Short mmCIF file of C-alpha atoms and ligand atoms in Angstrom, two decimals:
data_model
loop_
_atom_site.label_atom_id
_atom_site.label_comp_id
_atom_site.label_asym_id
_atom_site.label_seq_id
_atom_site.Cartn_x
_atom_site.Cartn_y
_atom_site.Cartn_z
CA MET E 1 44.13 170.43 3.76
CA SER E 2 42.75 168.48 0.83
CA ILE E 3 39.21 168.44 -0.41
CA ASP E 4 37.75 165.65 -2.50
CA SER E 5 36.45 166.19 -6.00
CA LYS E 6 32.85 165.54 -4.86
CA GLN E 7 32.95 168.66 -2.68
CA ILE E 8 34.41 170.69 -5.53
CA GLU E 9 31.71 169.42 -7.90
CA TYR E 10 29.00 170.24 -5.36
CA ALA E 11 30.39 173.76 -4.88
CA ALA E 12 30.76 174.27 -8.64
CA LYS E 13 27.13 173.28 -9.10
CA ILE E 14 26.09 175.95 -6.61
CA ILE E 15 28.17 178.54 -8.47
CA LYS E 16 26.66 177.49 -11.83
CA SER E 17 23.13 177.75 -10.45
CA GLY E 18 23.71 181.29 -9.18
CA GLY E 19 24.53 180.60 -5.52
CA LEU E 20 27.36 181.61 -3.19
CA VAL E 21 30.36 179.54 -2.10
CA ALA E 22 33.10 180.54 0.33
CA PHE E 23 36.48 179.15 -0.68
CA PRO E 24 40.11 179.47 0.34
CA THR E 25 42.69 181.36 -1.67
CA GLU E 26 46.34 181.76 -0.73
CA THR E 27 45.57 185.22 0.75
CA VAL E 28 42.21 185.14 2.56
CA TYR E 29 38.91 183.26 2.08
CA GLY E 30 36.70 184.60 -0.69
CA LEU E 31 32.90 184.75 -0.99
CA GLY E 32 32.36 183.65 -4.56
CA ALA E 33 29.65 183.81 -7.22
CA ASP E 34 29.49 183.38 -10.99
CA ALA E 35 31.09 186.61 -12.23
CA LEU E 36 29.05 186.49 -15.46
CA ASN E 37 25.69 186.29 -13.63
CA PRO E 38 24.59 189.69 -12.26
CA VAL E 39 21.86 188.20 -10.05
CA ALA E 40 24.39 185.87 -8.43
CA VAL E 41 26.85 188.73 -7.92
CA ALA E 42 24.13 190.83 -6.26
CA LYS E 43 23.90 188.11 -3.59
CA ILE E 44 27.52 188.75 -2.62
CA PHE E 45 26.77 192.40 -1.85
CA ALA E 46 23.68 191.43 0.15
CA GLU E 47 25.43 188.70 2.16
CA LYS E 48 28.42 190.91 2.99
CA GLU E 49 26.30 194.05 3.54
CA ARG E 50 28.80 195.63 1.18
CA PRO E 51 27.96 198.92 -0.54
CA THR E 52 27.54 198.40 -4.26
CA PHE E 53 30.02 201.19 -5.03
CA ASP E 54 32.85 198.85 -3.92
CA PRO E 55 33.91 196.79 -6.98
CA LEU E 56 34.76 193.06 -6.86
CA ILE E 57 37.74 191.07 -8.11
CA ILE E 58 37.20 188.27 -10.62
CA HIS E 59 39.22 185.10 -10.03
CA VAL E 60 40.36 183.22 -13.12
CA GLY E 61 42.02 179.90 -13.87
CA SER E 62 44.70 180.87 -16.37
CA ILE E 63 46.85 183.74 -17.63
CA THR E 64 45.10 183.67 -21.00
CA ASP E 65 41.89 184.74 -19.24
CA ILE E 66 43.35 188.27 -19.24
CA ASP E 67 42.54 188.36 -22.98
CA ARG E 68 39.20 186.72 -22.48
CA TYR E 69 37.80 189.24 -20.02
CA THR E 70 39.79 192.45 -20.50
CA LEU E 71 40.70 194.74 -23.39
CA PRO E 72 44.24 194.85 -24.75
CA GLN E 73 46.31 197.61 -23.15
CA ASN E 74 50.11 197.33 -23.09
CA GLU E 75 52.48 194.50 -22.22
CA TYR E 76 52.77 195.31 -18.50
CA PRO E 77 49.89 193.12 -17.24
CA TYR E 78 51.28 190.10 -19.11
CA LEU E 79 54.81 190.68 -17.84
CA LEU E 80 53.54 190.78 -14.25
CA ALA E 81 51.15 187.82 -14.69
CA LYS E 82 54.00 185.69 -16.06
CA VAL E 83 55.98 186.25 -12.88
CA PHE E 84 53.33 186.59 -10.16
CA TRP E 85 50.39 184.41 -11.32
CA PRO E 86 49.05 182.29 -9.88
CA GLY E 87 49.54 184.53 -6.88
CA PRO E 88 48.49 187.51 -4.76
CA LEU E 89 48.43 190.17 -7.47
CA THR E 90 45.18 191.75 -8.68
CA MET E 91 45.35 193.85 -11.83
CA VAL E 92 42.73 196.49 -12.61
CA LEU E 93 42.28 196.51 -16.40
CA ASN E 94 39.69 197.75 -18.90
CA LYS E 95 36.89 195.21 -18.96
CA LYS E 96 35.10 193.55 -21.86
CA THR E 97 31.34 194.06 -21.96
CA MET E 98 30.67 190.44 -20.92
CA ILE E 99 31.69 191.41 -17.36
CA PRO E 100 28.47 192.76 -15.82
CA ASP E 101 28.47 196.30 -14.44
CA ILE E 102 27.49 195.13 -10.96
CA VAL E 103 30.86 193.36 -10.64
CA THR E 104 32.76 196.58 -11.26
CA SER E 105 30.31 199.01 -9.62
CA GLY E 106 29.78 200.57 -13.01
CA LEU E 107 33.49 201.21 -13.62
CA PRO E 108 34.92 200.49 -17.08
CA THR E 109 37.71 198.51 -15.36
CA VAL E 110 37.75 195.13 -13.62
CA GLY E 111 40.11 193.68 -11.01
CA ILE E 112 41.37 190.26 -12.13
CA ARG E 113 43.62 187.70 -10.47
CA MET E 114 44.57 184.02 -10.65
CA PRO E 115 44.77 182.67 -7.10
CA ASP E 116 47.55 180.31 -6.03
CA ASN E 117 45.39 177.74 -4.27
CA GLU E 118 44.45 174.31 -5.60
CA ILE E 119 40.91 174.37 -4.16
CA ALA E 120 40.21 177.80 -5.65
CA LEU E 121 41.62 176.82 -9.04
CA SER E 122 39.68 173.52 -9.10
CA LEU E 123 36.48 175.37 -8.25
CA ILE E 124 37.01 177.95 -11.02
CA ARG E 125 37.88 175.27 -13.58
CA THR E 126 35.04 172.94 -12.60
CA ALA E 127 32.52 175.78 -12.63
CA GLU E 128 33.92 176.81 -16.04
CA ARG E 129 33.56 180.52 -15.40
CA PRO E 130 35.32 183.35 -13.62
CA ILE E 131 34.36 183.70 -9.97
CA ALA E 132 33.75 187.15 -8.52
CA ALA E 133 34.82 187.18 -4.89
CA PRO E 134 35.57 189.71 -2.22
CA SER E 135 37.01 188.60 1.11
CA ALA E 136 34.37 186.49 2.93
CA ASN E 137 33.71 188.87 5.82
CA LYS E 138 31.01 191.39 6.61
CA PHE E 139 31.89 194.76 5.08
CA GLY E 140 34.54 196.62 7.09
CA ARG E 141 35.31 193.70 9.41
CA ILE E 142 38.41 191.49 9.71
CA SER E 143 39.19 189.33 6.68
CA PRO E 144 38.97 185.54 7.24
CA THR E 145 42.02 183.30 7.12
CA THR E 146 40.22 180.10 8.24
CA ALA E 147 36.85 178.51 7.42
CA ASN E 148 35.81 179.17 11.03
CA HIS E 149 36.41 182.89 10.60
CA VAL E 150 33.96 182.75 7.67
CA ARG E 151 31.38 180.83 9.73
CA LYS E 152 31.68 183.40 12.52
CA GLN E 153 30.69 186.30 10.26
CA LEU E 154 28.50 184.53 7.67
CA PRO E 155 26.82 181.74 9.68
CA ASP E 156 24.00 181.12 7.21
CA LEU E 157 26.24 180.34 4.26
CA PRO E 158 25.45 176.78 3.08
CA CYS E 159 28.78 176.01 1.38
CA ILE E 160 32.22 176.80 2.80
CA LEU E 161 35.15 174.87 1.31
CA ASP E 162 37.60 174.33 4.15
CA GLY E 163 41.21 174.57 3.03
CA GLY E 164 42.72 175.15 6.46
CA HIS E 165 44.61 178.33 7.29
CA THR E 166 45.50 180.44 4.24
CA GLN E 167 49.22 180.52 3.42
CA ILE E 168 49.66 184.29 3.08
CA GLY E 169 47.06 185.77 5.39
CA ILE E 170 46.67 189.27 3.92
CA GLU E 171 44.95 190.31 0.71
CA SER E 172 46.46 190.57 -2.73
CA THR E 173 48.29 193.66 -3.89
CA VAL E 174 46.03 195.65 -6.25
CA VAL E 175 47.67 197.47 -9.16
CA THR E 176 46.58 199.35 -12.22
CA PHE E 177 48.62 200.78 -15.09
CA ASN E 178 49.40 203.93 -17.02
CA ASP E 179 51.32 203.85 -20.28
CA ASP E 180 54.52 204.44 -18.28
CA GLY E 181 54.13 201.76 -15.60
CA PHE E 182 52.21 200.39 -12.61
CA ILE E 183 50.33 202.16 -9.83
CA ILE E 184 49.64 200.41 -6.52
CA LEU E 185 45.99 200.85 -5.45
CA ARG E 186 46.21 198.57 -2.40
CA GLN E 187 49.33 197.39 -0.56
CA GLY E 188 49.64 193.64 -0.17
CA PHE E 189 51.97 190.68 -0.06
CA ILE E 190 53.70 191.59 -3.35
CA THR E 191 55.65 194.76 -2.67
CA GLU E 192 56.60 197.74 -4.79
CA SER E 193 60.18 196.49 -5.00
CA ASP E 194 58.96 193.06 -6.22
CA LEU E 195 57.00 194.79 -9.00
CA LEU E 196 59.86 197.16 -9.91
CA LYS E 197 62.01 194.20 -10.88
CA ILE E 198 59.63 193.55 -13.79
CA VAL E 199 57.84 196.78 -14.72
CA PRO E 200 58.54 200.49 -14.06
CA LYS E 201 56.42 202.49 -11.66
CA SER E 202 54.20 205.12 -13.25
CA GLN E 203 55.38 208.64 -12.64
CA LYS E 204 51.92 210.02 -13.39
CA GLY E 205 50.36 208.72 -10.19
CA VAL E 206 46.85 207.56 -9.44
CA GLN E 207 44.10 208.95 -11.60
CA LYS E 208 41.35 210.56 -9.57
CA SER E 209 38.78 207.95 -10.63
CA HIS E 210 40.93 205.11 -9.29
CA ARG E 211 41.60 206.84 -6.02
CA LEU E 212 37.96 207.47 -5.31
CA GLU E 213 36.78 204.10 -6.40
CA SER E 214 39.20 201.76 -4.70
CA PRO E 215 37.70 201.40 -1.25
CA GLY E 216 40.61 199.14 -0.26
CA MET E 217 42.09 202.58 0.22
CA LEU E 218 39.33 203.72 2.58
CA ASN E 219 40.76 204.84 5.91
CA SER E 220 38.64 202.55 8.04
CA HIS E 221 38.53 198.82 7.24
CA TYR E 222 39.42 195.46 8.77
CA SER E 223 37.98 196.63 12.08
CA PRO E 224 37.76 194.31 15.06
CA ARG E 225 34.69 194.87 17.24
CA LYS E 226 36.99 196.01 20.06
CA PRO E 227 39.02 199.22 20.07
CA LEU E 228 42.45 198.65 18.56
CA PHE E 229 45.36 201.02 19.18
CA ILE E 230 48.88 201.08 17.78
CA LEU E 231 51.60 201.40 20.41
CA GLY E 232 53.45 204.69 20.18
CA GLU E 233 50.57 206.41 18.37
CA GLN E 234 47.75 208.49 19.79
CA MET E 235 45.97 206.33 22.38
CA PRO E 236 44.11 206.81 25.66
CA GLU E 237 45.30 205.51 29.05
CA ILE E 238 44.14 201.91 29.17
CA ASN E 239 44.09 199.25 31.86
CA LYS E 240 46.52 196.67 30.48
CA THR E 241 44.96 193.86 32.52
CA LYS E 242 41.90 194.32 30.29
CA ALA E 243 43.92 194.44 27.07
CA ALA E 244 45.66 192.04 24.69
CA LEU E 245 48.89 192.79 22.86
CA ILE E 246 49.73 191.86 19.28
CA SER E 247 53.47 191.67 19.79
CA PHE E 248 56.28 191.91 17.26
CA THR E 249 59.53 192.70 19.09
CA GLY E 250 58.82 190.50 22.12
CA LYS E 251 59.35 193.58 24.30
CA ASN E 252 56.66 195.89 25.79
CA SER E 253 54.53 192.92 26.82
CA GLU E 254 54.39 193.31 30.61
CA GLY E 255 50.99 193.67 32.21
CA TYR E 256 48.75 192.59 29.32
CA LYS E 257 46.12 189.93 29.93
CA PHE E 258 47.05 188.14 26.68
CA VAL E 259 50.03 188.44 24.35
CA GLU E 260 50.35 186.84 20.92
CA SER E 261 53.44 187.19 18.76
CA LEU E 262 53.14 187.98 15.04
CA SER E 263 56.49 186.26 14.52
CA GLN E 264 59.01 185.09 17.14
CA ASN E 265 61.82 185.71 14.64
CA GLN E 266 60.41 189.08 13.56
CA ASP E 267 59.87 187.68 10.10
CA LEU E 268 57.44 189.96 8.23
CA LYS E 269 56.09 187.17 5.99
CA GLU E 270 55.22 185.12 9.04
CA ALA E 271 53.70 188.24 10.61
CA SER E 272 51.37 188.72 7.64
CA VAL E 273 50.19 185.10 7.91
CA ASN E 274 49.30 185.60 11.59
CA LEU E 275 47.91 189.15 11.60
CA PHE E 276 44.20 188.55 10.89
CA ARG E 277 44.18 185.26 12.82
CA ILE E 278 45.36 187.03 15.98
CA MET E 279 42.94 189.92 15.40
CA HIS E 280 40.06 187.39 15.17
CA GLN E 281 41.29 185.62 18.31
CA PHE E 282 41.46 188.85 20.34
CA GLU E 283 38.14 190.11 18.98
CA ASP E 284 36.57 187.04 20.63
CA ALA E 285 38.70 187.09 23.81
CA ASP E 286 37.55 188.35 27.21
CA ILE E 287 39.30 191.73 27.02
CA GLU E 288 38.28 195.32 26.26
CA TYR E 289 41.13 196.60 24.11
CA ILE E 290 43.59 195.35 21.55
CA VAL E 291 47.01 196.98 21.33
CA ALA E 292 49.36 196.30 18.42
CA GLU E 293 53.09 196.90 18.27
CA PRO E 294 54.12 198.57 15.01
CA VAL E 295 56.25 196.57 12.57
CA PRO E 296 59.04 198.03 10.41
CA LEU E 297 57.80 199.97 7.36
CA GLU E 298 59.70 197.90 4.84
CA GLY E 299 58.65 195.16 2.38
CA ILE E 300 55.43 193.46 3.53
CA GLY E 301 55.63 195.56 6.70
CA ILE E 302 54.10 198.40 4.65
CA ALA E 303 50.96 196.32 3.96
CA ILE E 304 50.81 195.11 7.57
CA MET E 305 50.96 198.67 8.92
CA ASP E 306 48.34 199.71 6.36
CA LYS E 307 45.96 197.02 7.74
CA LEU E 308 46.73 198.01 11.35
CA HIS E 309 46.10 201.70 10.67
CA LYS E 310 42.78 200.87 9.01
CA ALA E 311 41.81 198.65 11.94
CA ALA E 312 42.75 201.39 14.42
CA TYR E 313 41.39 204.34 12.44
CA GLN E 314 37.91 204.67 13.92
CA TYR E 315 39.31 204.29 17.46
CA GLN E 316 42.52 206.33 17.31
CA ASN E 317 40.88 209.22 15.52
CA LYS E 318 37.99 209.56 17.94
CA LYS E 319 37.86 213.07 19.26
O1 TXA S 401 43.43 188.63 -1.82
C1 TXA S 401 42.40 189.16 -2.26
O2 TXA S 401 42.44 190.08 -3.08
C2 TXA S 401 41.05 188.64 -1.74
C3 TXA S 401 40.87 187.21 -2.22
C4 TXA S 401 39.52 186.65 -1.87
O3 TXA S 401 41.12 187.14 -3.58
N1 TXA S 401 39.98 189.46 -2.21
C5 TXA S 401 39.75 190.71 -1.75
O4 TXA S 401 38.65 191.32 -2.29
O5 TXA S 401 40.46 191.24 -0.91
P1 TXA S 401 38.01 192.66 -1.72
O6 TXA S 401 36.76 192.85 -2.47
O7 TXA S 401 37.91 192.58 -0.25
O8 TXA S 401 39.02 193.77 -2.15
C6 TXA S 401 39.16 194.11 -3.51
C7 TXA S 401 39.82 195.46 -3.67
C8 TXA S 401 38.93 196.55 -3.13
O9 TXA S 401 39.71 197.48 -2.44
C9 TXA S 401 38.36 197.14 -4.41
O10 TXA S 401 37.99 198.47 -4.21
C10 TXA S 401 39.52 196.98 -5.37
O11 TXA S 401 40.07 195.73 -5.05
N2 TXA S 401 39.03 196.94 -6.75
C11 TXA S 401 38.35 195.94 -7.36
N3 TXA S 401 38.02 196.28 -8.62
C12 TXA S 401 38.48 197.53 -8.82
C13 TXA S 401 38.44 198.45 -9.91
N4 TXA S 401 37.83 198.15 -11.06
N5 TXA S 401 39.03 199.66 -9.75
C14 TXA S 401 39.63 199.96 -8.59
N6 TXA S 401 39.71 199.15 -7.53
C15 TXA S 401 39.15 197.95 -7.63
MG1 MG S 402 37.89 192.82 1.90
#
């Protein structure tokens, strides 16, 4: 979907004057503010009802912005940016002091990525500053993959740039680095094996500070407002006529009131595109439960299962 330059200019003006704009990226819609303006960034936390201990990603318009906003480390971030930017890879690097503490929840590091979406890139370039943006949903709820999903959760937002359905559908992979390689902080569209082709994996593992402070790793997240269970895992007896199935294999679908397929061809990329869209659809449907078939734990399937487990966590682990 195209957007004319007038809309981009209008949105950029809002960003420059300290307001909020929702915009599409290739992964999910973001809720953006001027990353260099702490008062503007505070509005993101308020609008999302997001705890301020959960740091934001800054979105930039070029690879050279790594040098502009972060301190030199080793060559790994550049090697990965050359291959995966613009694209769904966020790198957590030591920040320069110009990045306000509220963006990073007081951490010395900042998450930075260059999105692969023309509307997002035009907005960043027209606003002439990095844009801090989390996914444009209320904290803990399902991430938006359409402008309507944003409207549903943030109805009072005055500016939502509508870029149609996002092409990838799940969030970026978040990585950080040790001197011996990368560490994945959040699973996403770019997989460990994609990264391993370019840079080694750190053998030292996640430092404690990263583990505690990357709430993308919180157990519960992406929750629909209806109980979600994963087939084959701990779940109560449910009445299938009051349930909807997120199907993957095409089997196991008898008896459900609604069935939606993640991918008819069992293609994991297609499944990632459809996951949040189907979760939004079932959250609003006239049913009581959502049941999801597991997908294979390989490639992007790892990130998809991670999202499903987080969506199911508060329901499956109820005593
Ligand atoms: O695809 C995406 O990444 C989307 C689009 C809008 O770009 N954004 C997104 O943002 O998913 P958000 O805020 O929902 O998730 C950002 C993740 C969180 O898990 C956060 O904890 C982690 O990145 N993160 C950000 N800065 C960090 C830092 N300095 N250290 C550790 N983790 C960080
Ligand atoms: Mg989010």
